[in-house]
Every structure is written in structure tokens, then in C-alpha cells.
PDB file of C-alpha atoms in Angstrom:
ATOM      1  CA  MET L   1       7.449 -16.335 -13.193  1.00  0.00           C
ATOM      2  CA  THR L   2       4.106 -18.957 -13.310  1.00  0.00           C
ATOM      3  CA  LYS L   3       1.113 -18.117 -11.976  1.00  0.00           C
ATOM      4  CA  GLU L   4       1.136 -19.680  -8.602  1.00  0.00           C
ATOM      5  CA  ASP L   5       5.233 -17.388  -7.631  1.00  0.00           C
ATOM      6  CA  LEU L   6       2.078 -14.848  -8.696  1.00  0.00           C
ATOM      7  CA  ALA L   7      -0.216 -15.924  -5.615  1.00  0.00           C
ATOM      8  CA  ASN L   8       3.053 -17.282  -3.441  1.00  0.00           C
ATOM      9  CA  GLN L   9       4.228 -12.499  -4.272  1.00  0.00           C
ATOM     10  CA  LEU L  10       0.484 -11.717  -3.226  1.00  0.00           C
ATOM     11  CA  GLU L  11       0.850 -14.131  -0.753  1.00  0.00           C
ATOM     12  CA  HIS L  12       3.598 -12.393   1.420  1.00  0.00           C
ATOM     13  CA  ALA L  13       3.109  -8.988   0.208  1.00  0.00           C
ATOM     14  CA  LYS L  14      -0.447  -9.294   2.342  1.00  0.00           C
ATOM     15  CA  ASN L  15       1.288 -11.522   5.594  1.00  0.00           C
ATOM     16  CA  SER L  16       3.437  -8.408   5.371  1.00  0.00           C
ATOM     17  CA  TYR L  17       0.810  -5.783   5.519  1.00  0.00           C
ATOM     18  CA  ILE L  18      -0.602  -8.549   8.696  1.00  0.00           C
ATOM     19  CA  ILE L  19       1.956  -8.221  10.225  1.00  0.00           C
ATOM     20  CA  GLY L  20       2.320  -4.191   9.656  1.00  0.00           C
ATOM     21  CA  LEU L  21      -0.769  -4.324  12.141  1.00  0.00           C
ATOM     22  CA  ALA L  22      -0.214  -6.320  13.849  1.00  0.00           C
ATOM     23  CA  ALA L  23       2.965  -3.760  14.764  1.00  0.00           C
ATOM     24  CA  TYR L  24       0.947  -1.100  14.774  1.00  0.00           C
ATOM     25  CA  SER L  25      -2.232  -2.271  16.863  1.00  0.00           C
ATOM     26  CA  LEU L  26       1.106  -3.554  19.470  1.00  0.00           C
ATOM     27  CA  PHE L  27       3.023   0.002  19.152  1.00  0.00           C
ATOM     28  CA  ASN L  28      -0.563   1.683  20.146  1.00  0.00           C
ATOM     29  CA  THR L  29      -0.171  -0.403  22.953  1.00  0.00           C
ATOM     30  CA  PRO L  30       2.146   1.262  26.530  1.00  0.00           C
ATOM     31  CA  GLN L  31       2.364  -2.217  27.254  1.00  0.00           C
ATOM     32  CA  SER L  32       4.349  -2.885  25.096  1.00  0.00           C
ATOM     33  CA  HIS L  33       6.768   0.158  25.740  1.00  0.00           C
ATOM     34  CA  PRO L  34       9.145  -2.293  28.141  1.00  0.00           C
ATOM     35  CA  ILE L  35       9.583  -5.006  25.059  1.00  0.00           C
ATOM     36  CA  LEU L  36      10.435  -2.425  22.805  1.00  0.00           C
ATOM     37  CA  ARG L  37      12.646  -1.221  25.642  1.00  0.00           C
ATOM     38  CA  THR L  38      14.507  -4.405  26.211  1.00  0.00           C
ATOM     39  CA  HIS L  39      14.609  -5.988  22.444  1.00  0.00           C
ATOM     40  CA  LEU L  40      17.280  -5.273  20.144  1.00  0.00           C
ATOM     41  CA  ALA L  41      18.038  -5.896  16.230  1.00  0.00           C
ATOM     42  CA  VAL L  42      21.204  -6.993  15.357  1.00  0.00           C
ATOM     43  CA  PHE L  43      22.830  -7.556  11.964  1.00  0.00           C
ATOM     44  CA  GLY L  44      26.118  -7.813  10.460  1.00  0.00           C
ATOM     45  CA  PRO L  45      27.669  -5.407  12.466  1.00  0.00           C
ATOM     46  CA  TYR L  46      25.431  -3.915  14.130  1.00  0.00           C
ATOM     47  CA  VAL L  47      22.660  -3.043  17.131  1.00  0.00           C
ATOM     48  CA  VAL L  48      20.225  -1.472  16.363  1.00  0.00           C
ATOM     49  CA  LYS L  49      17.876  -0.328  20.606  1.00  0.00           C
ATOM     50  CA  PHE L  50      14.107   0.017  20.121  1.00  0.00           C
ATOM     51  CA  ASP L  51      14.412   3.260  22.517  1.00  0.00           C
ATOM     52  CA  GLN L  52      13.445   5.769  19.491  1.00  0.00           C
ATOM     53  CA  VAL L  53      10.496   3.929  19.494  1.00  0.00           C
ATOM     54  CA  VAL L  54       9.653   4.001  22.599  1.00  0.00           C
ATOM     55  CA  ASP L  55      10.333   7.554  22.865  1.00  0.00           C
ATOM     56  CA  LEU L  56       8.035   8.058  19.381  1.00  0.00           C
ATOM     57  CA  LEU L  57       5.551   6.348  20.959  1.00  0.00           C
ATOM     58  CA  ARG L  58       4.760   8.008  24.950  1.00  0.00           C
ATOM     59  CA  ASN L  59       4.516  11.199  23.303  1.00  0.00           C
ATOM     60  CA  GLU L  60       1.080  11.996  21.628  1.00  0.00           C
ATOM     61  CA  HIS L  61       1.612  14.581  19.082  1.00  0.00           C
ATOM     62  CA  ASP L  62       5.425  11.640  18.180  1.00  0.00           C
ATOM     63  CA  ARG L  63       3.037   8.863  17.367  1.00  0.00           C
ATOM     64  CA  ALA L  64       0.550  10.459  15.455  1.00  0.00           C
ATOM     65  CA  ILE L  65       3.121  11.158  13.283  1.00  0.00           C
ATOM     66  CA  ALA L  66       5.095   8.001  13.377  1.00  0.00           C
ATOM     67  CA  LEU L  67       1.688   5.360  13.566  1.00  0.00           C
ATOM     68  CA  ASP L  68       0.708   7.498  10.641  1.00  0.00           C
ATOM     69  CA  GLU L  69       4.159   7.921   7.977  1.00  0.00           C
ATOM     70  CA  PHE L  70       4.067   3.862   9.208  1.00  0.00           C
ATOM     71  CA  LEU L  71       0.665   2.868   8.601  1.00  0.00           C
ATOM     72  CA  LYS L  72       1.282   5.056   4.699  1.00  0.00           C
ATOM     73  CA  MET L  73       4.195   2.043   4.167  1.00  0.00           C
ATOM     74  CA  LEU L  74       2.065  -0.385   4.383  1.00  0.00           C
ATOM     75  CA  MET L  75      -0.236   0.838   2.360  1.00  0.00           C
ATOM     76  CA  ARG L  76       2.171   1.617  -0.129  1.00  0.00           C
ATOM     77  CA  CYS L  77       3.698  -1.288   0.135  1.00  0.00           C
ATOM     78  CA  LEU L  78       1.056  -3.459  -0.766  1.00  0.00           C
ATOM     79  CA  ILE L  79      -0.712  -2.040  -3.150  1.00  0.00           C
ATOM     80  CA  LYS L  80       2.092  -0.954  -4.987  1.00  0.00           C
ATOM     81  CA  GLU L  81       4.467  -4.594  -4.588  1.00  0.00           C
ATOM     82  CA  SER L  82       1.054  -6.246  -5.728  1.00  0.00           C
ATOM     83  CA  PHE L  83      -0.561  -3.758  -8.564  1.00  0.00           C
ATOM     84  CA  GLU L  84       3.773  -4.212  -9.907  1.00  0.00           C
ATOM     85  CA  HIS L  85       3.774  -7.954 -10.145  1.00  0.00           C
ATOM     86  CA  ILE L  86       0.503  -7.984 -11.696  1.00  0.00           C
ATOM     87  CA  LYS L  87       2.514  -6.182 -14.083  1.00  0.00           C
ATOM     88  CA  ASP L  88       5.259  -7.942 -14.696  1.00  0.00           C
ATOM     89  CA  TYR L  89       3.380 -11.778 -14.773  1.00  0.00           C
ATOM     90  CA  CYS L  90       1.361 -10.063 -17.222  1.00  0.00           C
ATOM     91  CA  GLU L  91       4.096  -8.084 -19.767  1.00  0.00           C
ATOM     92  CA  ALA L  92       5.624 -11.957 -19.958  1.00  0.00           C
ATOM     93  CA  THR L  93       2.226 -13.933 -20.308  1.00  0.00           C
ATOM     94  CA  ASN L  94       1.042 -11.068 -23.353  1.00  0.00           C
ATOM     95  CA  GLN L  95      -2.315 -10.590 -20.049  1.00  0.00           C
ATOM     96  CA  TYR L  96      -1.648  -6.854 -19.650  1.00  0.00           C
ATOM     97  CA  ALA L  97      -4.489  -5.910 -21.884  1.00  0.00           C
ATOM     98  CA  ALA L  98      -6.785  -8.767 -19.592  1.00  0.00           C
ATOM     99  CA  PHE L  99      -5.229  -6.489 -16.771  1.00  0.00           C
ATOM    100  CA  LYS L 100      -5.607  -3.301 -18.543  1.00  0.00           C
ATOM    101  CA  ALA L 101      -9.522  -4.486 -18.817  1.00  0.00           C
ATOM    102  CA  GLU L 102     -10.058  -4.143 -15.187  1.00  0.00           C
ATOM    103  CA  SER L 103     -12.639  -2.048 -14.085  1.00  0.00           C
ATOM    104  CA  TRP L 104     -10.140  -1.068 -12.046  1.00  0.00           C
ATOM    105  CA  TYR L 105      -6.956  -0.557 -12.826  1.00  0.00           C
ATOM    106  CA  GLU L 106      -7.310   3.320 -14.055  1.00  0.00           C
ATOM    107  CA  PHE L 107      -7.699   4.520 -10.567  1.00  0.00           C
ATOM    108  CA  ALA L 108      -5.133   1.218  -8.645  1.00  0.00           C
ATOM    109  CA  ARG L 109      -2.560   2.731 -11.070  1.00  0.00           C
ATOM    110  CA  ILE L 110      -3.108   6.507 -10.488  1.00  0.00           C
ATOM    111  CA  ILE L 111      -3.784   5.183  -6.120  1.00  0.00           C
ATOM    112  CA  ARG L 112      -0.616   3.034  -6.596  1.00  0.00           C
ATOM    113  CA  ASN L 113       1.865   6.606  -8.017  1.00  0.00           C
ATOM    114  CA  PHE L 114       0.282   8.631  -5.446  1.00  0.00           C
ATOM    115  CA  LEU L 115       1.577   6.775  -2.269  1.00  0.00           C
ATOM    116  CA  SER L 116       4.875   6.215  -4.678  1.00  0.00           C
ATOM    117  CA  HIS L 117       5.180   9.840  -5.282  1.00  0.00           C
ATOM    118  CA  ASN L 118       5.029  10.870  -1.655  1.00  0.00           C
ATOM    119  CA  CYS L 119       1.132  10.382  -1.130  1.00  0.00           C
ATOM    120  CA  ARG L 120       0.300  13.622  -2.815  1.00  0.00           C
ATOM    121  CA  PHE L 121      -1.411  13.158  -6.259  1.00  0.00           C
ATOM    122  CA  GLU L 122       1.229  13.991  -9.207  1.00  0.00           C
ATOM    123  CA  PHE L 123      -0.491  13.352 -12.618  1.00  0.00           C
ATOM    124  CA  ASN L 124       0.382  13.476 -16.185  1.00  0.00           C
ATOM    125  CA  VAL L 125      -1.534  13.929 -19.824  1.00  0.00           C
ATOM    126  CA  TYR L 126      -1.766  10.230 -19.179  1.00  0.00           C
ATOM    127  CA  ASP L 127      -4.001  10.277 -16.593  1.00  0.00           C
ATOM    128  CA  ARG L 128      -5.700  13.939 -16.947  1.00  0.00           C
ATOM    129  CA  GLU L 129      -6.607  12.608 -20.132  1.00  0.00           C
ATOM    130  CA  ARG L 130      -8.648   9.585 -17.919  1.00  0.00           C
ATOM    131  CA  LEU L 131      -9.340  11.390 -15.137  1.00  0.00           C
ATOM    132  CA  PRO L 132     -12.146  11.619 -13.331  1.00  0.00           C
ATOM    133  CA  ILE L 133     -11.508   7.493 -12.663  1.00  0.00           C
ATOM    134  CA  THR L 134     -13.844   5.968 -10.596  1.00  0.00           C
ATOM    135  CA  TRP L 135     -13.504   3.220  -8.327  1.00  0.00           C
ATOM    136  CA  ARG L 136     -16.449   2.201  -5.502  1.00  0.00           C
ATOM    137  CA  ASP L 137     -17.096   5.143  -3.769  1.00  0.00           C
ATOM    138  CA  ARG L 138     -13.648   6.855  -4.484  1.00  0.00           C
ATOM    139  CA  THR L 139     -13.305   9.364  -6.608  1.00  0.00           C
ATOM    140  CA  ILE L 140     -10.435  11.187  -8.742  1.00  0.00           C
ATOM    141  CA  THR L 141     -10.638  13.816 -10.448  1.00  0.00           C
ATOM    142  CA  VAL L 142      -7.833  16.916 -12.305  1.00  0.00           C
ATOM    143  CA  ILE L 143      -8.322  19.507  -9.530  1.00  0.00           C
ATOM    144  CA  MET L 144      -6.515  16.403  -7.068  1.00  0.00           C
ATOM    145  CA  ASP L 145      -3.119  17.557  -8.290  1.00  0.00           C
ATOM    146  CA  GLY L 146      -0.752  17.992  -6.474  1.00  0.00           C
ATOM    147  CA  GLN L 147      -2.859  17.624  -3.557  1.00  0.00           C
ATOM    148  CA  GLY L 148      -2.981  14.714  -0.968  1.00  0.00           C
ATOM    149  CA  LEU L 149      -5.666  12.736   0.829  1.00  0.00           C
ATOM    150  CA  ASP L 150      -7.053  12.312   3.919  1.00  0.00           C
ATOM    151  CA  ARG L 151      -7.955   8.731   5.612  1.00  0.00           C
ATOM    152  CA  SER L 152     -11.564   9.614   4.407  1.00  0.00           C
ATOM    153  CA  PHE L 153     -10.225   9.234   0.693  1.00  0.00           C
ATOM    154  CA  TRP L 154      -8.027   6.507   1.167  1.00  0.00           C
ATOM    155  CA  GLY L 155      -6.809   4.193   4.338  1.00  0.00           C
ATOM    156  CA  HIS L 156      -7.063   0.461   5.035  1.00  0.00           C
ATOM    157  CA  THR L 157     -10.343  -0.256   3.486  1.00  0.00           C
ATOM    158  CA  GLU L 158      -9.712   1.034   0.439  1.00  0.00           C
ATOM    159  CA  THR L 159      -6.243  -0.343  -0.020  1.00  0.00           C
ATOM    160  CA  TRP L 160      -7.382  -4.412   1.874  1.00  0.00           C
ATOM    161  CA  GLU L 161     -10.116  -3.473  -0.338  1.00  0.00           C
ATOM    162  CA  LEU L 162      -8.193  -2.553  -3.834  1.00  0.00           C
ATOM    163  CA  TYR L 163      -6.448  -6.138  -3.028  1.00  0.00           C
ATOM    164  CA  CYS L 164      -8.460  -8.380  -2.781  1.00  0.00           C
ATOM    165  CA  GLU L 165      -9.410  -7.025  -5.721  1.00  0.00           C
ATOM    166  CA  PHE L 166      -5.646  -8.175  -6.496  1.00  0.00           C
ATOM    167  CA  GLU L 167      -6.202 -10.850  -5.556  1.00  0.00           C
ATOM    168  CA  ASP L 168      -9.779 -11.718  -7.388  1.00  0.00           C
ATOM    169  CA  PHE L 169      -8.419 -10.907 -10.837  1.00  0.00           C
ATOM    170  CA  VAL L 170      -5.116 -12.830 -10.792  1.00  0.00           C
ATOM    171  CA  THR L 171      -7.527 -16.117  -9.431  1.00  0.00           C
ATOM    172  CA  ASN L 172     -10.503 -15.663 -11.534  1.00  0.00           C
ATOM    173  CA  ARG L 173      -8.787 -14.617 -14.340  1.00  0.00           C
ATOM    174  CA  LEU L 174      -5.762 -14.360 -15.495  1.00  0.00           C
ATOM    175  CA  LYS L 175      -4.416 -17.761 -16.725  1.00  0.00           C
TER     176      LYS L 175
END
């Protein structure tokens, strides 16, 4: 993998995240319901109608749950995929020490694990030895083990800002 390949992979992850945010925005608009009712996905021998989506979106309680899960998926994909691509590239190019030296590395690694494991912190011995970890104005402490987070601690702003840290690292500090 070249640095250009890595930059392209990050760009693809970012574009997918933005497309997902666009879908989220449309899902919050009742004007999208008739369009969803008349469109479907066809792949191989399968046809998936979007009636279920419309039914979820029409009910305020169900919509809140479904869209929250959708947003978690978007955050998970952007952070996890970007982190893993950078990790793979750094390992392949003997730059892993530079990756680990980033001020946000340990925080990002734990957030990546958090997003990958049901949005709950599950600290191992290695994690516990490094806690507390602070990035910007967010601190992860050992008392958070087994807990989830609300959007006031980790949401789209933080996801985007961490992704920007990844992008800056790849662009400006990797060979």
C-alpha cells in the first residue's frame, strides 16, 4: 500500500460518512417517506423494499432508536476503518512508532474499541495501565469500564475532529 492508497482509503471512509449524514438528514424529513415507499434495493436474486424504513421513521420513538443506531454505525465506520487503515500502513512501512507517538493515539485506540464493542468501554490490563487518557477536553477514566457514553461526551463533532487528526497525521507526518 502506498501513502496515496492510504489517503484514498481515508477519503472513501470520509465520503461514506458524509453520504450517511445526508441519508440521516433525509430520514428526518417526512418528504422522504413517499420516495422510500416507491424505491427498493435489488441485488442478485433479492429485492428489499423500504416500507420497514418508512414505518420506523413515522413512529417518533422507533425513529429515535433507529437513527441513533444508524449514527453509531456511521461513527464506528469512520473511526474504525480510518484507524485500521493507518495502523496497517504504519506497520507495513515501519512507521508504527510515529503512529503510537501521536498525542491522540491511545485515546483514538480506546474510542475505536468502544465503537467496535457495542459502544461500551471494555478495558483490558493494557488499557488500565494507560488511563486516564485525555484528548482535547475529553478524558477516559478507569471508572468508565463497562459503561456507554452519551452524545455529550462522544458524538459527531468529536468523530469528525478525530478523523481530521487522522487525516492531518497521514498528510503531514507520514512518509
